[in-house]
Amino acid sequence: MDMLVSPLPGVDRKHLHETLGKVHQNVSNLFTSGPHEYYERLLAYLDWAVDGVGRLDTLISSADLDRLVLTKRHDQLLAGVDNFTIGTTQRLVNQLVSTELRQRTEAFGDAVHTLGQELQRWQLRGVPVVADSSFYVHHPEKLEETDFAELLSVTEHPVHLLVPMVVVDELDQLKESKDRHVRWRARHTLFILDGLFQESTEDAMLRRADAEVQRHTGVRRGEVTVQLLLDPPGHTRLPINDDEIVDRALAVQPLSSREVTVLTYDTGQAIRARVAGLCDHKLSMPVGDEPEKQTTNTKKPPSKGRGVQVPADRQDGQAGSSANDSVCR
């Protein structure tokens, strides 16, 4: 299955695509027309691996680098390079190198193709925005009713809503909230998302463009598409969910070539996004008036006429101090 390579934060997607293409071309040439003598072929493959790491280690994650270049077979061939001079191993080594070159050619071909398709899709997508769970449970309008373009002041553009899986997991947890409104909103939002991605995890249409405006101007005003941000293979989530949401938004930004907006009601989430170099759109709920301070009078009330029970063993007719004494409020 084709897998998309995840660029490191700040990496230009076009530059990555070009670099992957060069590394792919080099390994493809080596596979089809490289040295035939087994040891020269082995050394040529190892040279290609070193060159590939040098080109890519500042562009993609270590997990992607291991998947594409530094595979288990690479490590085995590198570890045995000094012992592969015995005549009986020549054929085996040649087969191992040829298999690895073929698989690297296919893997890089898939990566180049998938990233190229993703780049083309991003050209058609709208303004990218990531909403956290606080938005889904606290915003006055439900997901399907929200006018995202108006909310973000981008009324002349379509909007592309990104939903990291960590947000889906948070909403799943909020289904059991003690707050009835939060519980209902979480379940409703998950119901809408499940309906959008019932048959496919590809981009889904949440809201179509204004047909009249699009017919006259070509602008897809009002359109909202939704994309699930699945965890990449081998991805380890950050301990704090807010940090994980920022991390996923940063991973998307180089692909979109646009500033990604984080939409939230939480101050901490907004600050994290801002510090990371993302655009934050902090919403707020009415705070209301400050509640009056409550005062507590700790003076004990008189026992007579206040309904205080006097222990039977008290001879002086006065109540003793106890935790059940009445307190004036």
Short mmCIF file of C-alpha atoms in Angstrom, two decimals:
data_model
loop_
_atom_site.label_atom_id
_atom_site.label_comp_id
_atom_site.label_asym_id
_atom_site.label_seq_id
_atom_site.Cartn_x
_atom_site.Cartn_y
_atom_site.Cartn_z
CA MET A 1 0.00 0.00 0.00
CA ASP A 2 1.25 3.46 -0.89
CA MET A 3 2.34 5.46 2.14
CA LEU A 4 2.88 9.17 2.38
CA VAL A 5 6.23 10.35 3.70
CA SER A 6 5.91 12.84 6.55
CA PRO A 7 8.11 15.93 6.06
CA LEU A 8 9.84 17.33 9.12
CA PRO A 9 8.51 20.72 10.33
CA GLY A 10 9.54 23.56 8.01
CA VAL A 11 10.51 21.30 5.10
CA ASP A 12 9.32 22.52 1.72
CA ARG A 13 7.13 19.81 0.18
CA LYS A 14 8.28 20.48 -3.41
CA HIS A 15 11.93 20.20 -2.40
CA LEU A 16 11.19 16.92 -0.64
CA HIS A 17 9.38 15.59 -3.69
CA GLU A 18 12.33 16.47 -5.92
CA THR A 19 14.84 14.89 -3.52
CA LEU A 20 12.84 11.68 -3.24
CA GLY A 21 12.73 11.59 -7.02
CA LYS A 22 16.53 11.82 -7.28
CA VAL A 23 17.12 9.09 -4.70
CA HIS A 24 14.55 6.92 -6.47
CA GLN A 25 16.23 7.44 -9.84
CA ASN A 26 19.63 6.51 -8.40
CA VAL A 27 18.45 3.25 -6.87
CA SER A 28 16.43 2.39 -9.97
CA ASN A 29 19.51 2.85 -12.17
CA LEU A 30 21.56 0.73 -9.78
CA PHE A 31 18.97 -2.04 -9.86
CA THR A 32 18.65 -2.18 -13.66
CA SER A 33 22.16 -1.31 -14.83
CA GLY A 34 24.52 -1.41 -11.85
CA PRO A 35 27.63 -3.59 -11.44
CA HIS A 36 27.12 -7.32 -12.02
CA GLU A 37 30.00 -8.58 -9.89
CA TYR A 38 28.48 -9.39 -6.51
CA TYR A 39 30.91 -7.49 -4.27
CA GLU A 40 30.94 -4.36 -6.41
CA ARG A 41 27.15 -4.53 -6.47
CA LEU A 42 27.06 -4.77 -2.68
CA LEU A 43 29.38 -1.79 -2.25
CA ALA A 44 27.42 0.24 -4.79
CA TYR A 45 24.21 -0.46 -2.88
CA LEU A 46 25.79 0.58 0.44
CA ASP A 47 27.11 3.76 -1.19
CA TRP A 48 23.59 4.52 -2.40
CA ALA A 49 22.24 4.04 1.14
CA VAL A 50 24.81 6.46 2.60
CA ASP A 51 23.98 9.02 -0.10
CA GLY A 52 20.24 8.56 0.48
CA VAL A 53 20.57 9.15 4.21
CA GLY A 54 22.66 12.25 3.58
CA ARG A 55 19.99 13.68 1.27
CA LEU A 56 16.97 12.81 3.40
CA ASP A 57 17.88 12.82 7.10
CA THR A 58 17.00 16.52 7.49
CA LEU A 59 13.82 16.22 5.44
CA ILE A 60 11.88 13.21 6.78
CA SER A 61 11.36 11.45 10.10
CA SER A 62 13.72 8.72 11.33
CA ALA A 63 10.83 6.24 11.02
CA ASP A 64 10.44 7.09 7.33
CA LEU A 65 14.21 6.92 6.84
CA ASP A 66 14.31 3.43 8.37
CA ARG A 67 11.37 2.32 6.23
CA LEU A 68 12.84 3.63 2.99
CA VAL A 69 16.62 3.21 3.37
CA LEU A 70 17.96 1.77 6.63
CA THR A 71 16.02 -1.48 6.55
CA LYS A 72 16.84 -4.69 8.42
CA ARG A 73 18.35 -6.18 5.29
CA HIS A 74 20.56 -3.11 4.91
CA ASP A 75 21.86 -3.65 8.45
CA GLN A 76 22.51 -7.34 7.76
CA LEU A 77 24.42 -6.62 4.55
CA LEU A 78 26.42 -3.85 6.20
CA ALA A 79 27.32 -6.06 9.17
CA GLY A 80 28.57 -8.88 6.93
CA VAL A 81 30.43 -6.83 4.34
CA ASP A 82 33.85 -8.04 5.55
CA ASN A 83 32.78 -11.70 5.50
CA PHE A 84 31.21 -11.79 2.05
CA THR A 85 34.39 -12.69 0.20
CA ILE A 86 33.98 -16.44 0.54
CA GLY A 87 33.11 -17.95 -2.82
CA THR A 88 30.13 -19.97 -1.59
CA THR A 89 28.32 -16.82 -0.44
CA GLN A 90 28.62 -14.87 -3.69
CA ARG A 91 25.36 -16.04 -5.19
CA LEU A 92 23.45 -15.50 -1.94
CA VAL A 93 24.83 -12.00 -1.47
CA ASN A 94 24.00 -11.10 -5.05
CA GLN A 95 20.41 -12.27 -4.56
CA LEU A 96 20.04 -10.35 -1.30
CA VAL A 97 21.38 -7.13 -2.84
CA SER A 98 19.18 -7.50 -5.93
CA THR A 99 16.10 -8.09 -3.78
CA GLU A 100 16.88 -5.07 -1.64
CA LEU A 101 17.49 -2.85 -4.68
CA ARG A 102 14.18 -3.95 -6.20
CA GLN A 103 12.28 -3.29 -2.98
CA ARG A 104 13.96 0.11 -2.46
CA THR A 105 13.08 1.04 -6.05
CA GLU A 106 9.44 0.13 -5.44
CA ALA A 107 9.28 1.84 -2.04
CA PHE A 108 10.73 5.10 -3.34
CA GLY A 109 8.52 4.91 -6.41
CA ASP A 110 5.47 4.63 -4.15
CA ALA A 111 6.66 7.51 -1.96
CA VAL A 112 7.27 9.80 -4.94
CA HIS A 113 3.93 8.90 -6.51
CA THR A 114 1.90 9.29 -3.30
CA LEU A 115 3.52 12.58 -2.32
CA GLY A 116 2.98 13.89 -5.86
CA GLN A 117 -0.72 13.02 -5.67
CA GLU A 118 -0.98 14.63 -2.24
CA LEU A 119 0.62 17.82 -3.55
CA GLN A 120 -1.92 17.97 -6.36
CA ARG A 121 -4.80 17.47 -3.93
CA TRP A 122 -3.57 20.26 -1.65
CA GLN A 123 -3.72 22.67 -4.57
CA LEU A 124 -7.48 22.11 -4.67
CA ARG A 125 -8.08 22.19 -0.93
CA GLY A 126 -9.20 25.19 1.06
CA VAL A 127 -7.76 27.10 4.02
CA PRO A 128 -6.47 24.44 6.45
CA VAL A 129 -7.81 24.52 10.01
CA VAL A 130 -7.46 22.11 12.93
CA ALA A 131 -10.17 22.27 15.61
CA ASP A 132 -9.60 20.69 19.02
CA SER A 133 -12.23 18.91 21.10
CA SER A 134 -13.07 22.10 23.05
CA PHE A 135 -14.40 23.61 19.83
CA TYR A 136 -16.65 20.65 19.07
CA VAL A 137 -18.23 20.58 22.53
CA HIS A 138 -18.42 24.30 23.36
CA HIS A 139 -19.13 26.11 20.07
CA PRO A 140 -22.74 27.42 19.90
CA GLU A 141 -23.31 25.82 16.47
CA LYS A 142 -22.93 22.10 15.89
CA LEU A 143 -20.26 20.87 13.47
CA GLU A 144 -22.51 20.60 10.43
CA GLU A 145 -24.07 24.03 11.08
CA THR A 146 -20.87 26.03 11.63
CA ASP A 147 -19.95 28.64 9.02
CA PHE A 148 -16.19 28.14 9.22
CA ALA A 149 -15.39 30.73 6.53
CA GLU A 150 -17.28 33.42 8.44
CA LEU A 151 -15.78 32.30 11.73
CA LEU A 152 -12.22 32.52 10.36
CA SER A 153 -12.87 35.67 8.25
CA VAL A 154 -11.98 33.89 4.99
CA THR A 155 -15.36 34.20 3.29
CA GLU A 156 -13.83 34.26 -0.20
CA HIS A 157 -12.19 30.86 0.23
CA PRO A 158 -13.18 27.25 0.87
CA VAL A 159 -12.16 25.72 4.21
CA HIS A 160 -10.42 22.38 4.76
CA LEU A 161 -11.08 21.01 8.24
CA LEU A 162 -8.39 18.63 9.56
CA VAL A 163 -9.30 16.13 12.28
CA PRO A 164 -6.33 14.45 14.02
CA MET A 165 -7.08 11.00 15.42
CA VAL A 166 -6.12 12.22 18.89
CA VAL A 167 -9.13 14.57 18.74
CA VAL A 168 -11.38 11.66 17.73
CA ASP A 169 -10.06 9.72 20.72
CA GLU A 170 -10.70 12.69 23.04
CA LEU A 171 -14.29 12.92 21.80
CA ASP A 172 -14.70 9.19 22.43
CA GLN A 173 -13.64 9.76 26.02
CA LEU A 174 -15.96 12.76 26.39
CA LYS A 175 -18.93 10.55 25.49
CA GLU A 176 -18.75 9.44 29.13
CA SER A 177 -18.52 12.96 30.58
CA LYS A 178 -20.65 13.79 33.62
CA ASP A 179 -21.66 17.01 31.86
CA ARG A 180 -24.79 16.19 29.87
CA HIS A 181 -24.16 18.85 27.20
CA VAL A 182 -20.52 17.81 26.68
CA ARG A 183 -21.57 14.16 26.52
CA TRP A 184 -24.24 14.85 23.89
CA ARG A 185 -22.01 17.12 21.79
CA ALA A 186 -19.17 14.55 21.73
CA ARG A 187 -21.54 11.80 20.62
CA HIS A 188 -23.18 14.01 18.00
CA THR A 189 -19.83 15.13 16.53
CA LEU A 190 -18.60 11.54 16.30
CA PHE A 191 -21.88 10.58 14.63
CA ILE A 192 -21.34 13.26 11.95
CA LEU A 193 -17.69 12.27 11.40
CA ASP A 194 -18.56 8.58 11.22
CA GLY A 195 -21.16 9.34 8.58
CA LEU A 196 -18.68 11.35 6.50
CA PHE A 197 -16.09 8.57 6.49
CA GLN A 198 -18.39 5.57 6.37
CA GLU A 199 -17.14 4.31 3.01
CA SER A 200 -13.75 5.98 2.66
CA THR A 201 -11.10 7.83 4.66
CA GLU A 202 -10.48 10.20 1.75
CA ASP A 203 -11.55 13.86 1.94
CA ALA A 204 -15.26 14.24 2.67
CA MET A 205 -17.65 17.07 1.84
CA LEU A 206 -19.22 18.60 4.96
CA ARG A 207 -20.72 21.64 3.28
CA ARG A 208 -21.04 22.43 -0.40
CA ALA A 209 -20.18 25.77 -1.95
CA ASP A 210 -22.76 28.41 -2.71
CA ALA A 211 -23.81 27.27 -6.19
CA GLU A 212 -24.81 30.75 -7.36
CA VAL A 213 -21.51 32.35 -6.33
CA GLN A 214 -19.47 29.51 -7.82
CA ARG A 215 -21.37 29.68 -11.11
CA HIS A 216 -20.70 33.40 -11.53
CA THR A 217 -17.23 33.77 -9.99
CA GLY A 218 -15.73 30.29 -9.79
CA VAL A 219 -15.08 30.84 -6.07
CA ARG A 220 -16.05 27.89 -3.87
CA ARG A 221 -17.43 30.17 -1.16
CA GLY A 222 -18.86 28.33 1.82
CA GLU A 223 -17.38 24.95 0.90
CA VAL A 224 -16.04 22.90 3.81
CA THR A 225 -14.16 19.66 3.27
CA VAL A 226 -12.98 17.36 6.06
CA GLN A 227 -9.86 15.21 6.26
CA LEU A 228 -8.89 12.67 8.91
CA LEU A 229 -5.25 12.96 9.99
CA LEU A 230 -4.37 9.34 10.69
CA ASP A 231 -1.33 8.59 12.84
CA PRO A 232 1.64 7.81 10.53
CA PRO A 233 3.11 4.27 10.67
CA GLY A 234 5.35 3.90 13.74
CA HIS A 235 4.19 7.24 15.14
CA THR A 236 4.39 7.67 18.92
CA ARG A 237 2.00 10.24 20.33
CA LEU A 238 3.24 12.98 22.60
CA PRO A 239 2.24 12.65 26.29
CA ILE A 240 0.09 15.80 26.26
CA ASN A 241 -2.80 15.77 23.78
CA ASP A 242 -2.55 19.53 23.12
CA ASP A 243 1.09 19.06 22.07
CA GLU A 244 0.08 16.15 19.84
CA ILE A 245 -2.53 18.29 18.07
CA VAL A 246 0.06 21.00 17.44
CA ASP A 247 2.52 18.36 16.18
CA ARG A 248 0.02 16.99 13.67
CA ALA A 249 -0.82 20.51 12.46
CA LEU A 250 2.88 21.25 11.99
CA ALA A 251 3.28 18.05 9.96
CA VAL A 252 0.56 19.22 7.57
CA GLN A 253 1.78 22.79 7.13
CA PRO A 254 4.68 21.98 4.76
CA LEU A 255 2.32 19.96 2.56
CA SER A 256 -0.32 22.66 2.36
CA SER A 257 2.10 25.54 1.70
CA ARG A 258 -0.32 27.60 3.78
CA GLU A 259 -0.48 28.62 7.40
CA VAL A 260 -2.53 26.12 9.40
CA THR A 261 -4.99 27.62 11.89
CA VAL A 262 -5.73 25.96 15.24
CA LEU A 263 -9.31 26.64 16.33
CA THR A 264 -9.89 26.32 20.07
CA TYR A 265 -11.63 27.59 23.19
CA ASP A 266 -8.66 26.62 25.38
CA THR A 267 -6.05 29.23 26.25
CA GLY A 268 -3.31 26.62 26.71
CA GLN A 269 -3.95 25.14 23.28
CA ALA A 270 -3.90 28.59 21.65
CA ILE A 271 -0.59 29.49 23.31
CA ARG A 272 1.00 26.19 22.25
CA ALA A 273 -0.06 26.75 18.65
CA ARG A 274 1.19 30.35 18.64
CA VAL A 275 4.60 29.44 20.09
CA ALA A 276 4.99 26.64 17.51
CA GLY A 277 4.49 29.09 14.64
CA LEU A 278 0.91 28.16 13.78
CA CYS A 279 -1.97 30.59 13.46
CA ASP A 280 -4.25 30.38 16.51
CA HIS A 281 -7.88 31.40 16.52
CA LYS A 282 -8.92 31.60 20.15
CA LEU A 283 -12.65 31.65 20.77
CA SER A 284 -14.21 32.55 24.11
CA MET A 285 -17.40 31.97 26.03
CA PRO A 286 -19.11 34.66 28.15
CA VAL A 287 -17.51 34.78 31.58
CA GLY A 288 -20.50 36.37 33.29
CA ASP A 289 -20.51 38.48 36.43
CA GLU A 290 -18.21 37.71 39.29
CA PRO A 291 -20.10 35.67 41.91
CA GLU A 292 -20.58 37.22 45.34
CA LYS A 293 -18.22 36.07 48.01
CA GLN A 294 -19.70 33.82 50.64
CA THR A 295 -18.99 34.70 54.28
CA THR A 296 -19.02 32.19 57.11
CA ASN A 297 -19.71 33.12 60.73
CA THR A 298 -17.83 30.69 62.94
CA LYS A 299 -19.40 31.97 66.19
CA LYS A 300 -21.41 29.24 67.88
CA PRO A 301 -25.13 30.01 68.16
CA PRO A 302 -26.81 30.04 71.56
CA SER A 303 -28.35 26.74 72.50
CA LYS A 304 -31.72 28.06 73.62
CA GLY A 305 -34.37 28.65 70.98
CA ARG A 306 -32.19 27.46 68.07
CA GLY A 307 -33.19 23.81 67.95
CA VAL A 308 -29.93 22.53 69.42
CA GLN A 309 -30.19 19.24 71.29
CA VAL A 310 -28.72 19.27 74.80
CA PRO A 311 -27.07 16.02 75.82
CA ALA A 312 -28.89 14.33 78.67
CA ASP A 313 -25.74 13.97 80.75
CA ARG A 314 -25.18 17.73 80.80
CA GLN A 315 -26.24 19.11 84.18
CA ASP A 316 -25.61 22.75 83.40
CA GLY A 317 -28.21 22.95 80.62
CA GLN A 318 -25.63 24.08 78.01
CA ALA A 319 -24.84 22.28 74.71
CA GLY A 320 -21.32 21.04 74.15
CA SER A 321 -19.28 21.67 70.94
CA SER A 322 -19.69 19.06 68.18
CA ALA A 323 -19.28 18.69 64.44
CA ASN A 324 -23.01 18.76 63.97
CA ASP A 325 -23.52 22.19 65.46
CA SER A 326 -25.43 24.57 63.21
CA VAL A 327 -23.39 27.18 61.28
CA CYS A 328 -24.81 30.55 60.25
CA ARG A 329 -24.45 31.27 56.55
#
